Amino acid sequence: MMYPEMRMRRLRQSEKMRELVAETRLHPSDFILPIFFDQNIKNVKTTDSMPGVKTFPLSGYEKIASDIQSSGVDSILVFGIPEKKDAVGSGAYAKDGVVQKAISGLKEKSDLLVIADLCLCEYTDHGHCGVLDDDGCVINDETIELYGRTAVSQADAGADIIAPSGMMDGQIAAIRRALDDAGHKNVPIMAYSAKFYSAYYGPFRDVANSAPGKGNRAGYQMQCGNRLEAMREIELDVAEGADIIMVKPAGPYLDIIREARDRFDLPLAAYQVSGEYAMIKAAAQNGWIDEERIMMESLLGIKRAGADMIITYYAEEAARML
Ligand code: PBG
Ligand code: ZN
């Protein structure tokens, strides 16, 4: 049947009719909120390039958690800014490190699901995601040993899920082994499997103060145009024992999300990163776009592409609108 018998507009004629045939829906449980703790501050801090994103001191966990949970969001991804940085990022795996303290405080005072981002770049004085050789190149195999130690310290502090974001080879296997050896057999790994070398991380590095001093991350993060390589990265992470896989960034990589969804049966996360958020915020602040609609459309697009869960700085705002 074709026009004039067939009319697509029949199912678009009312709000109720459209709701009935909706193929993709967002729910607060889809969202994971990234949250930052800074060991050097006493009061909540903001960052110009990330309007609405707060950095918290190591206190007031009950209020932080209840504010988040009142929006309907129950999952967070924790980042830390340490008191001191050094060449080997020792703050990342210190027993009394910033993230370890934040995690145990939050777990003690709330029932939030706490995911720990695992990397060294916030903790190294050179800003790279691992330890460097004399030429300034990240040494893979020494770095993943430190990732293992970091994972154990985060799980010891009470982290529900460990999320390694450093893009080192063999990191998932090394972390799985370290966690199991330490008795954390039931702590899942959310692998930043296909993490691209993206300019969209800029505002995050303002918040986390983690831009590399010399060089860049092109030697370990993936080049933006490589779709097949992204599938190999995911495949390896699955083989190494990842429980959840991730594509990052999200908006400019919807094809990668779709292909990962079609190829793999694991839960799939997508990270709407700082630059994606900051661009929407900036345009909205100029009055150039309708922020609420663009926020929802960007998140719906990520879910329609195949993501089961979305890490987003819009988590609370979006959840409140649903
Ligand atoms: C740490 C890490 C980064 C992000 C998440 N984990 C920064 C980076 O790789 O440079 C970026 C998140 C964002 O931009 O929102 N490796
Ligand atoms: Zn890093």
Coordinates of C-alpha atoms and ligand atoms in Angstrom, one line a residue:
M1 CA 0.0 0.0 0.0
M2 CA 1.2 3.5 -0.8
Y3 CA 0.0 7.1 -0.6
P4 CA -2.9 8.0 -0.6
E5 CA -4.0 4.8 1.2
M6 CA -0.8 4.7 3.3
R7 CA -0.3 7.7 5.5
M8 CA 2.7 7.8 7.9
R9 CA 1.2 10.8 9.6
R10 CA -1.6 8.7 11.1
L11 CA 0.6 7.6 13.9
R12 CA 1.9 11.1 14.6
Q13 CA -1.3 12.9 15.1
S14 CA -1.4 13.2 18.9
E15 CA 1.0 13.0 21.9
K16 CA -0.6 9.8 23.1
M17 CA -0.4 8.2 19.6
R18 CA 3.3 9.2 19.4
E19 CA 4.0 7.8 22.9
L20 CA 2.4 4.5 21.9
V21 CA 4.8 4.0 18.9
A22 CA 7.9 5.4 20.6
E23 CA 10.9 3.0 19.9
T24 CA 13.4 4.5 22.3
R25 CA 12.9 5.7 25.8
L26 CA 15.2 7.2 28.3
H27 CA 15.0 6.3 32.0
P28 CA 16.9 7.7 35.0
S29 CA 18.5 4.3 35.5
D30 CA 20.2 4.7 32.1
F31 CA 22.4 7.5 33.4
I32 CA 25.8 7.6 35.2
L33 CA 26.9 10.9 36.7
P34 CA 30.7 11.7 36.6
I35 CA 31.7 13.4 39.9
F36 CA 35.0 15.0 41.0
F37 CA 36.6 15.2 44.4
D38 CA 39.6 17.4 45.1
Q39 CA 41.8 16.8 48.1
N40 CA 43.1 20.4 48.1
I41 CA 39.8 22.3 48.6
K42 CA 37.5 23.0 51.5
N43 CA 34.5 24.3 49.6
V44 CA 32.7 23.3 46.5
K45 CA 34.4 24.5 43.3
T46 CA 33.2 25.2 39.8
T47 CA 35.0 25.3 36.4
D48 CA 34.2 27.9 33.7
S49 CA 34.4 25.5 30.8
M50 CA 31.9 23.1 32.5
P51 CA 29.0 25.1 33.7
G52 CA 26.9 23.3 36.4
V53 CA 29.7 20.7 37.2
K54 CA 30.9 20.9 40.7
T55 CA 34.1 19.7 42.3
F56 CA 33.7 18.5 45.9
P57 CA 35.9 18.5 48.9
L58 CA 36.3 15.3 50.9
S59 CA 33.3 15.9 53.2
G60 CA 29.5 16.2 53.1
Y61 CA 29.0 12.9 51.5
E62 CA 25.5 12.4 52.7
K63 CA 24.3 15.7 51.1
I64 CA 26.2 15.0 47.9
A65 CA 24.5 11.6 47.6
S66 CA 21.0 12.7 48.5
D67 CA 21.1 15.6 46.1
I68 CA 22.1 13.2 43.3
Q69 CA 19.6 10.5 44.3
S70 CA 16.7 13.0 44.6
S71 CA 17.0 13.4 40.8
G72 CA 16.5 9.6 40.3
V73 CA 20.2 8.9 39.4
D74 CA 21.7 6.1 41.4
S75 CA 25.1 5.6 39.7
I76 CA 28.2 7.8 39.7
L77 CA 31.6 7.6 38.2
V78 CA 34.2 9.0 40.6
F79 CA 37.4 11.0 39.7
G80 CA 39.9 12.5 42.1
I81 CA 42.4 15.3 42.2
P82 CA 45.2 14.4 44.6
E83 CA 47.1 16.6 47.0
K84 CA 50.4 15.8 45.3
K85 CA 51.3 14.5 41.9
D86 CA 54.5 12.5 41.1
A87 CA 56.2 10.6 38.2
V88 CA 54.5 7.3 39.1
G89 CA 51.1 8.6 40.1
S90 CA 51.3 7.1 43.6
G91 CA 48.2 9.0 44.7
A92 CA 46.1 6.7 42.5
Y93 CA 46.9 3.6 44.6
A94 CA 47.4 5.2 48.0
K95 CA 45.3 3.7 50.8
D96 CA 44.3 7.1 51.9
G97 CA 44.2 8.6 48.4
V98 CA 41.5 11.1 47.3
V99 CA 39.4 8.6 45.4
Q100 CA 39.7 5.9 48.1
K101 CA 38.5 8.3 50.8
A102 CA 35.7 9.6 48.6
I103 CA 34.5 6.1 47.8
S104 CA 34.5 4.9 51.3
G105 CA 32.8 8.1 52.5
L106 CA 30.1 7.8 49.9
K107 CA 29.6 4.1 50.5
E108 CA 29.3 4.6 54.2
K109 CA 26.7 7.4 53.9
S110 CA 24.6 6.3 50.9
D111 CA 23.5 3.5 48.8
L112 CA 24.8 5.0 45.5
L113 CA 26.3 2.6 43.0
V114 CA 29.9 3.8 42.9
I115 CA 32.1 3.3 39.8
A116 CA 35.7 4.2 40.1
D117 CA 37.5 5.6 37.1
L118 CA 40.9 4.0 37.0
C119 CA 43.8 6.0 35.4
L120 CA 47.1 7.6 36.4
C121 CA 46.8 10.9 34.5
E122 CA 45.2 12.9 37.3
Y123 CA 48.0 11.6 39.6
T124 CA 51.1 12.0 37.5
D125 CA 53.1 15.2 37.4
H126 CA 53.6 14.8 33.7
G127 CA 49.9 14.2 33.1
H128 CA 50.2 11.0 31.1
C129 CA 48.1 7.9 31.8
G130 CA 51.1 5.8 32.9
V131 CA 54.8 5.8 33.8
L132 CA 57.2 7.2 31.2
D133 CA 60.5 5.9 29.8
D134 CA 63.4 8.3 29.1
D135 CA 61.9 9.3 25.8
G136 CA 58.6 10.3 27.3
C137 CA 56.8 7.2 26.1
V138 CA 54.3 5.4 28.4
I139 CA 55.7 2.0 29.4
N140 CA 52.8 -0.4 29.0
D141 CA 53.7 -3.3 31.1
E142 CA 54.9 -1.4 34.2
T143 CA 51.8 0.8 34.0
I144 CA 49.3 -2.1 34.0
E145 CA 50.9 -3.4 37.2
L146 CA 50.1 -0.1 38.8
Y147 CA 46.6 -0.3 37.4
G148 CA 46.2 -3.6 39.2
R149 CA 47.3 -2.0 42.5
T150 CA 44.9 0.9 41.9
A151 CA 42.0 -1.4 41.2
V152 CA 42.6 -3.3 44.4
S153 CA 42.8 -0.1 46.5
Q154 CA 39.6 1.2 44.9
A155 CA 37.8 -2.1 45.5
D156 CA 39.1 -2.2 49.1
A157 CA 37.6 1.2 49.6
G158 CA 34.2 -0.1 48.5
A159 CA 34.0 0.6 44.8
D160 CA 31.2 -1.4 43.1
I161 CA 32.7 -1.3 39.7
I162 CA 36.2 -0.6 38.4
A163 CA 36.4 1.4 35.1
P164 CA 39.9 1.5 33.6
S165 CA 40.3 4.4 31.1
G166 CA 44.1 4.4 30.3
M167 CA 44.0 2.4 27.0
M168 CA 47.0 0.2 27.9
D169 CA 47.3 -3.2 26.3
G170 CA 46.4 -6.1 28.6
Q171 CA 45.0 -3.7 31.3
I172 CA 41.7 -5.7 31.7
A173 CA 43.5 -9.0 32.2
A174 CA 46.0 -7.4 34.7
I175 CA 43.2 -5.8 36.7
R176 CA 41.0 -8.9 36.7
R177 CA 44.0 -10.9 38.0
A178 CA 44.8 -8.4 40.7
L179 CA 41.2 -8.1 41.8
D180 CA 40.8 -11.9 42.0
D181 CA 44.1 -12.4 43.9
A182 CA 42.9 -9.8 46.4
G183 CA 39.6 -11.5 47.0
H184 CA 37.5 -9.1 44.9
K185 CA 36.1 -11.8 42.6
N186 CA 32.7 -10.2 42.4
V187 CA 33.8 -6.7 41.5
P188 CA 33.0 -6.1 37.8
I189 CA 35.1 -4.2 35.2
M190 CA 33.7 -1.6 33.0
A191 CA 36.2 -1.3 30.2
Y192 CA 36.8 2.0 28.3
S193 CA 37.4 -0.3 25.3
A194 CA 37.1 2.0 22.4
K195 CA 38.4 5.3 23.7
F196 CA 39.4 7.7 21.0
Y197 CA 42.2 10.3 20.9
S198 CA 39.6 13.1 21.1
A199 CA 39.7 16.9 21.4
Y200 CA 36.4 16.6 23.2
Y201 CA 38.2 15.8 26.5
G202 CA 39.4 19.4 26.8
P203 CA 37.1 20.7 29.5
F204 CA 37.5 17.6 31.6
R205 CA 41.2 18.3 31.8
D206 CA 40.4 21.8 33.1
V207 CA 38.4 20.2 35.9
A208 CA 40.8 17.4 36.6
N209 CA 43.9 19.4 35.9
S210 CA 45.2 16.4 33.9
A211 CA 46.4 17.7 30.6
P212 CA 49.8 16.2 29.6
G213 CA 52.6 18.6 30.0
K214 CA 54.6 17.3 27.1
G215 CA 53.3 15.3 24.2
N216 CA 49.8 13.9 23.8
R217 CA 47.8 10.7 24.2
A218 CA 47.9 9.7 20.5
G219 CA 50.3 6.9 21.4
Y220 CA 47.7 5.0 23.4
Q221 CA 44.2 6.3 22.6
M222 CA 42.7 5.3 19.3
Q223 CA 42.8 7.4 16.1
C224 CA 39.4 8.9 15.4
G225 CA 38.7 7.3 12.0
N226 CA 39.3 3.7 12.9
R227 CA 36.2 1.6 13.1
L228 CA 37.6 -1.8 12.6
E229 CA 40.4 -1.2 15.2
A230 CA 37.6 -0.2 17.7
M231 CA 36.0 -3.6 17.2
R232 CA 39.4 -5.4 17.8
E233 CA 39.9 -3.3 21.0
I234 CA 36.4 -4.4 22.3
E235 CA 37.0 -8.0 21.3
L236 CA 40.3 -8.1 23.2
D237 CA 38.6 -6.5 26.3
V238 CA 35.9 -9.1 26.2
A239 CA 38.5 -11.9 25.9
E240 CA 40.4 -10.4 28.9
G241 CA 37.3 -10.5 31.1
A242 CA 35.5 -7.1 30.7
D243 CA 32.0 -7.2 32.2
I244 CA 30.8 -4.0 30.5
I245 CA 32.3 -2.4 27.4
M246 CA 32.4 1.3 26.5
V247 CA 32.6 3.6 23.5
K248 CA 34.0 7.1 24.2
P249 CA 33.2 9.9 23.2
A250 CA 29.5 9.2 22.3
G251 CA 27.9 11.7 20.0
P252 CA 30.6 11.8 17.2
Y253 CA 30.9 8.0 17.4
L254 CA 27.3 6.7 17.1
D255 CA 28.4 4.4 14.3
I256 CA 30.9 2.7 16.6
I257 CA 28.2 2.3 19.3
R258 CA 25.8 0.8 16.8
E259 CA 28.4 -1.7 15.5
A260 CA 29.5 -2.6 19.0
R261 CA 25.8 -3.3 19.9
D262 CA 25.4 -5.5 16.8
R263 CA 28.6 -7.5 17.4
F264 CA 28.8 -8.0 21.1
D265 CA 26.3 -9.2 23.7
L266 CA 27.8 -7.4 26.8
P267 CA 26.2 -4.4 28.4
L268 CA 27.4 -1.4 26.4
A269 CA 28.1 2.0 27.9
A270 CA 28.7 5.3 26.0
Y271 CA 30.4 8.4 27.5
Q272 CA 29.0 11.7 26.5
V273 CA 32.2 13.6 27.3
S274 CA 33.0 17.0 28.7
G275 CA 33.4 18.7 25.3
E276 CA 30.0 17.4 24.1
Y277 CA 28.4 18.8 27.2
A278 CA 30.3 22.1 27.2
M279 CA 29.3 22.8 23.5
I280 CA 25.6 22.4 24.3
K281 CA 25.9 24.5 27.5
A282 CA 27.8 27.3 25.7
A283 CA 25.2 27.5 22.8
A284 CA 22.4 27.4 25.4
Q285 CA 24.0 30.2 27.4
N286 CA 24.0 32.3 24.3
G287 CA 20.4 31.7 23.7
W288 CA 21.1 30.0 20.4
I289 CA 19.5 26.6 21.1
D290 CA 16.8 25.1 23.3
E291 CA 19.0 23.4 25.9
E292 CA 16.4 20.9 27.2
R293 CA 15.5 19.6 23.8
I294 CA 19.1 19.3 22.6
M295 CA 20.1 17.6 25.8
M296 CA 17.3 15.0 25.4
E297 CA 17.9 14.6 21.7
S298 CA 21.6 14.0 22.2
L299 CA 21.0 11.4 24.9
L300 CA 18.2 9.7 22.9
G301 CA 20.5 9.5 19.9
I302 CA 23.1 7.7 21.9
K303 CA 20.6 5.3 23.3
R304 CA 19.0 4.7 19.8
A305 CA 22.5 3.9 18.5
G306 CA 22.6 1.0 21.0
A307 CA 24.0 2.2 24.3
D308 CA 22.5 0.5 27.4
M309 CA 23.9 3.1 29.7
I310 CA 25.1 6.7 29.3
I311 CA 27.8 8.4 31.3
T312 CA 26.8 12.1 31.1
Y313 CA 27.3 15.4 33.0
Y314 CA 23.6 15.9 32.2
A315 CA 22.5 12.9 34.2
E316 CA 20.7 14.8 37.0
E317 CA 19.1 17.4 34.7
A318 CA 17.9 14.8 32.3
A319 CA 16.6 12.4 35.0
R320 CA 14.7 15.3 36.6
M321 CA 12.9 16.0 33.3
L322 CA 11.8 12.4 32.8
Ligands
PBG1 C1 41.2 9.7 32.2 C2 39.9 10.2 31.7 C3 39.7 11.2 30.8 C4 38.3 11.3 30.6 C5 37.8 10.2 31.4 N1 38.8 9.5 32.0 C6 40.6 12.2 30.2 C7 41.5 11.8 29.1 O1 41.6 10.7 28.7 O2 42.2 12.8 28.7 C8 37.6 12.3 29.8 C9 36.2 12.5 30.2 C10 35.6 13.7 29.6 O3 36.1 14.4 28.8 O4 34.4 14.0 30.1 N2 42.0 9.0 31.4
ZN2 ZN 44.3 8.9 31.8

